[in-house]
Coordinates of C-alpha atoms (C1' of nucleotides) in Angstrom, one line a residue:
Chain N
M1 CA -118.2 54.1 145.9
N2 CA -116.1 56.1 143.5
P3 CA -114.9 53.8 140.7
D4 CA -111.5 55.4 140.6
A5 CA -110.9 54.6 144.2
L6 CA -111.0 50.9 143.3
R7 CA -108.1 51.3 140.9
G8 CA -105.3 49.1 141.9
H9 CA -107.3 47.3 144.6
M10 CA -109.5 45.2 142.4
D11 CA -106.9 42.4 142.2
A12 CA -106.7 42.2 146.0
L13 CA -110.5 42.0 146.2
L14 CA -110.8 39.3 143.6
L15 CA -107.9 37.2 145.0
S16 CA -109.3 37.6 148.5
V17 CA -112.8 36.3 147.7
L18 CA -111.2 33.3 146.0
E19 CA -109.0 32.5 149.0
R20 CA -111.4 30.1 150.7
E21 CA -112.9 28.4 147.8
P22 CA -113.0 28.5 144.0
L23 CA -115.9 30.6 142.5
H24 CA -117.2 31.5 139.1
G25 CA -117.5 35.2 138.0
Y26 CA -121.1 35.7 138.8
A27 CA -120.7 34.2 142.3
I28 CA -117.6 36.4 142.8
I29 CA -119.7 39.5 142.1
E30 CA -122.3 38.4 144.7
A31 CA -119.6 37.5 147.2
L32 CA -118.2 41.0 146.9
Q33 CA -121.6 42.5 147.5
E34 CA -122.3 40.4 150.5
R35 CA -118.9 40.8 152.1
S36 CA -119.1 44.6 151.6
G37 CA -122.6 44.9 153.0
G38 CA -123.8 45.9 149.6
A39 CA -121.3 48.7 149.1
L40 CA -119.4 47.0 146.4
N41 CA -121.4 46.6 143.2
V42 CA -118.8 45.6 140.6
P43 CA -120.1 45.4 137.1
T44 CA -119.5 42.4 134.9
G45 CA -117.5 44.6 132.5
T46 CA -115.0 45.0 135.3
V47 CA -114.9 41.6 136.8
Y48 CA -114.7 39.3 133.7
P49 CA -111.8 41.1 132.0
A50 CA -110.0 41.4 135.4
L51 CA -110.3 37.7 136.0
R52 CA -108.9 36.9 132.6
R53 CA -106.0 39.3 133.3
L54 CA -105.3 37.6 136.6
E55 CA -105.4 34.2 134.9
R56 CA -103.0 35.4 132.2
I57 CA -100.6 36.6 134.8
G58 CA -100.8 33.3 136.5
Y59 CA -102.6 34.1 139.8
L60 CA -105.7 32.2 138.8
S61 CA -106.6 29.1 136.9
S62 CA -110.0 28.3 135.5
E63 CA -112.1 25.4 134.2
W64 CA -115.5 25.1 132.7
A65 CA -118.4 23.4 134.4
T66 CA -122.1 22.9 133.6
V67 CA -124.5 23.3 136.5
G68 CA -128.2 23.1 135.9
G69 CA -127.8 23.6 132.2
R70 CA -125.7 26.8 132.6
K71 CA -122.1 27.1 131.9
R72 CA -119.7 28.4 134.5
R73 CA -116.1 29.2 134.4
T74 CA -114.8 28.5 137.8
Y75 CA -111.6 30.3 139.0
R76 CA -109.3 29.1 141.7
L77 CA -106.2 30.6 143.3
T78 CA -102.8 29.2 142.1
D79 CA -99.9 29.0 144.5
S80 CA -98.5 32.1 142.8
G81 CA -101.9 33.8 143.4
R82 CA -101.9 32.9 147.0
K83 CA -98.5 34.4 147.5
Q84 CA -99.6 37.5 145.6
L85 CA -102.6 37.8 147.9
E86 CA -100.2 38.1 150.8
G87 CA -98.3 40.8 149.0
E88 CA -101.6 42.6 148.2
R89 CA -102.6 42.5 151.9
S90 CA -99.3 44.0 153.1
A91 CA -99.4 46.6 150.3
W92 CA -102.9 47.5 151.5
R93 CA -101.7 48.0 155.0
Q94 CA -98.9 50.2 153.9
F95 CA -101.2 52.1 151.6
T96 CA -103.8 52.9 154.3
T97 CA -101.0 53.8 156.7
V98 CA -99.4 56.3 154.3
I99 CA -102.5 57.9 152.9
G100 CA -104.3 57.8 156.3
G101 CA -101.3 59.5 157.9
V102 CA -101.4 62.4 155.4
L103 CA -105.1 62.8 155.6
R104 CA -105.2 62.9 159.3
A105 CA -102.4 65.4 159.6
D106 CA -103.2 66.2 163.2
T107 CA -100.0 68.3 163.2
T108 CA -101.9 71.1 164.9
G109 CA -99.4 71.5 167.7
T110 CA -96.1 71.9 165.9
T111 CA -94.2 74.4 168.0
Chain W
M1 CA -96.3 52.8 146.0
N2 CA -98.2 51.5 143.0
P3 CA -99.4 54.5 141.0
D4 CA -102.8 53.0 140.4
A5 CA -103.5 52.8 144.1
L6 CA -103.4 56.6 144.3
R7 CA -106.2 56.9 141.8
G8 CA -109.1 58.8 143.2
H9 CA -107.2 59.7 146.4
M10 CA -105.0 62.4 144.9
D11 CA -107.6 65.1 145.5
A12 CA -107.9 64.2 149.1
L13 CA -104.1 64.3 149.6
L14 CA -103.8 67.7 147.9
L15 CA -106.7 69.3 149.7
S16 CA -105.3 67.9 152.9
V17 CA -101.9 69.4 152.7
L18 CA -103.5 72.7 151.9
E19 CA -105.7 72.6 154.9
R20 CA -103.4 74.4 157.3
E21 CA -101.8 76.9 155.0
P22 CA -101.6 77.9 151.4
L23 CA -98.7 76.4 149.5
H24 CA -97.3 76.4 145.9
G25 CA -96.9 73.3 143.8
Y26 CA -93.3 72.6 144.5
A27 CA -93.9 73.0 148.3
I28 CA -96.9 70.7 148.1
I29 CA -94.8 67.9 146.6
E30 CA -92.3 68.3 149.4
A31 CA -95.0 68.4 152.0
L32 CA -96.4 65.1 150.7
Q33 CA -93.0 63.5 150.9
E34 CA -92.4 64.7 154.4
R35 CA -95.8 63.8 155.7
S36 CA -95.6 60.3 154.2
G37 CA -92.1 59.7 155.5
G38 CA -90.8 59.6 152.0
A39 CA -93.3 57.1 150.7
L40 CA -95.1 59.5 148.5
N41 CA -93.1 60.9 145.6
V42 CA -95.6 62.5 143.4
P43 CA -94.2 63.7 140.1
T44 CA -94.8 67.3 138.8
G45 CA -96.7 65.9 135.9
T46 CA -99.3 64.6 138.3
V47 CA -99.5 67.5 140.7
Y48 CA -99.6 70.6 138.5
P49 CA -102.5 69.3 136.3
A50 CA -104.3 68.1 139.4
L51 CA -104.1 71.5 141.1
R52 CA -105.4 73.2 138.0
R53 CA -108.3 70.7 137.8
L54 CA -109.1 71.3 141.5
E55 CA -109.0 75.1 140.8
R56 CA -111.3 74.7 137.8
I57 CA -113.8 72.8 139.9
G58 CA -113.6 75.5 142.6
Y59 CA -111.9 73.7 145.5
L60 CA -108.8 75.8 145.2
S61 CA -107.9 79.4 144.3
S62 CA -104.5 80.6 143.2
E63 CA -102.4 83.7 142.9
W64 CA -98.9 84.4 141.6
A65 CA -96.1 85.6 143.8
T66 CA -92.5 86.3 143.2
V67 CA -90.1 85.1 145.9
G68 CA -86.4 85.5 145.5
G69 CA -86.7 86.1 141.8
R70 CA -88.7 82.9 141.3
K71 CA -92.4 82.8 140.4
R72 CA -94.7 80.8 142.4
R73 CA -98.4 80.0 142.0
T74 CA -99.8 79.7 145.5
Y75 CA -102.9 77.7 146.0
R76 CA -105.3 78.0 148.9
L77 CA -108.5 76.1 149.9
T78 CA -111.8 77.7 149.1
D79 CA -114.8 77.2 151.4
S80 CA -116.0 74.8 148.8
G81 CA -112.7 73.0 149.0
R82 CA -112.8 72.8 152.7
K83 CA -116.2 71.2 152.6
Q84 CA -115.0 68.8 150.0
L85 CA -112.1 67.8 152.2
E86 CA -114.5 66.8 154.8
G87 CA -116.3 64.7 152.2
E88 CA -113.0 63.2 151.1
R89 CA -112.1 62.2 154.6
S90 CA -115.4 60.5 155.3
A91 CA -115.2 58.8 151.9
W92 CA -111.7 57.6 152.8
R93 CA -113.0 56.1 156.1
Q94 CA -115.8 54.3 154.3
F95 CA -113.4 53.1 151.6
T96 CA -110.9 51.6 154.0
T97 CA -113.7 50.0 156.0
V98 CA -115.2 48.3 153.0
I99 CA -112.1 47.2 151.2
G100 CA -110.4 46.3 154.5
G101 CA -113.4 44.2 155.5
V102 CA -113.3 42.2 152.3
L103 CA -109.6 41.7 152.5
R104 CA -109.6 40.6 156.0
A105 CA -112.4 38.1 155.5
D106 CA -111.7 36.2 158.7
T107 CA -114.8 34.3 158.0
T108 CA -113.0 31.1 158.9
G109 CA -115.5 29.9 161.5
T110 CA -118.9 30.0 159.7
T111 CA -121.9 28.3 161.1
Chain U
dC1 C1' -67.2 82.7 133.2
dC2 C1' -69.4 78.5 133.0
dT3 C1' -71.3 74.4 134.7
dT4 C1' -74.3 72.2 137.8
dC5 C1' -77.8 71.8 141.1
dA6 C1' -82.1 73.2 143.5
dT7 C1' -86.1 75.7 142.8
dA8 C1' -90.4 76.4 140.1
dC9 C1' -93.9 75.8 136.6
dA10 C1' -96.0 73.5 132.7
dT11 C1' -97.7 70.3 128.9
dA12 C1' -98.0 66.6 125.3
dG13 C1' -98.7 62.0 124.9
dG14 C1' -98.8 57.3 126.6
dT15 C1' -100.7 53.8 129.5
dT16 C1' -104.1 51.2 131.8
dG17 C1' -107.8 49.9 134.5
dT18 C1' -112.6 50.7 135.3
dC19 C1' -117.1 51.6 133.5
dT20 C1' -121.2 51.8 130.1
dA21 C1' -123.6 49.5 127.0
dC22 C1' -124.5 45.8 124.4
dA23 C1' -124.8 40.9 122.9
dT24 C1' -125.8 36.1 123.8
dA25 C1' -127.9 32.0 126.1
dT26 C1' -130.6 28.9 129.5
dA27 C1' -134.0 28.0 133.4
dG28 C1' -138.1 28.9 135.7
dG29 C1' -142.3 31.4 137.1
dG30 C1' -146.4 33.7 135.9
Chain J
dC1 C1' -145.0 33.7 125.6
dC2 C1' -142.6 37.1 128.4
dC3 C1' -140.0 38.5 132.1
dT4 C1' -136.5 37.8 135.5
dA5 C1' -132.5 35.6 137.4
dT6 C1' -128.5 33.3 136.1
dA7 C1' -124.1 33.4 133.5
dT8 C1' -120.4 35.0 130.4
dG9 C1' -118.3 38.1 127.4
dT10 C1' -116.6 42.3 124.3
dA11 C1' -116.1 47.0 122.3
dG12 C1' -115.3 51.5 123.1
dA13 C1' -115.3 55.6 126.2
dC14 C1' -113.2 57.9 129.9
dA15 C1' -110.2 59.7 133.3
dA16 C1' -106.3 60.0 136.1
dC17 C1' -101.8 59.2 136.6
dC18 C1' -97.1 58.9 134.7
dT19 C1' -92.9 59.7 131.6
dA20 C1' -90.4 62.7 129.2
dT21 C1' -89.4 67.0 128.0
dG22 C1' -89.1 72.1 128.0
dT23 C1' -88.5 76.6 130.1
dA24 C1' -86.4 79.8 133.5
dT25 C1' -84.0 81.7 137.8
dG26 C1' -80.6 81.8 141.7
dA27 C1' -76.7 80.0 144.2
dA28 C1' -72.5 77.5 144.6
dG29 C1' -68.1 75.8 142.8
dG30 C1' -64.4 75.3 139.8

DNA sequence: CCTTCATACATAGGTTGTCTACATATAGGG
DNA sequence: CCCTATATGTAGACAACCTATGTATGAAGG
């Protein structure tokens, strides 16, 4: 998966995996792998800064927890983030429609 | 349309509009607008450098023409570019499948 | 004539998100 | 003791897209 292709869609992915339940960064990376059938291997250097950014914007909130001697920062969707996720989904649909339409370009039979 | 979303898909768009016939930069911009129903307004500062990049890579070739006193640089797909377009299309399908799958995440009824 | 708009190309510099590489730390198995 | 899995994080590189600006021609209108 070309890294550049992810540009601008990372937020939607992160918000989406957090929709059902709060998760910590490492678990988010695993969730993305699983849900994508292994296609999405997002490095920590991408995920952690992105999560912080989303929290700063107000789409996520976080709190520390210690599980089995290891510290985790667990992120959860805020109301604002849940609303944003809706927006991301509709933006995604529009995006795929527009780009897909240009790429298909079946305009063979113009006349 | 969020600019970042286009990242990594610009090449596919450009190659795609050049599939049927050679076009010059200005006409390419107009073609993208038309084919996207006005959704895609790609600035010249994006298109011209991108076309040069694609030519440098070998996906496009260009030649100058003068039409009505105005100079045009007309780009056409090379064989390599045509092959690349196929690759871009299949990459696009894979991309939408993967991201779309994660975004949907209808995994409401587990178990 | 002169202004304005559409056509047509081009680049310098800024922005920003993703990646690579590295650093740190604990738990558990061999 | 070492290695792996778990877990978080940052610094700096990179690349693509955008903004802003510059040039030049032709046609239309006043």
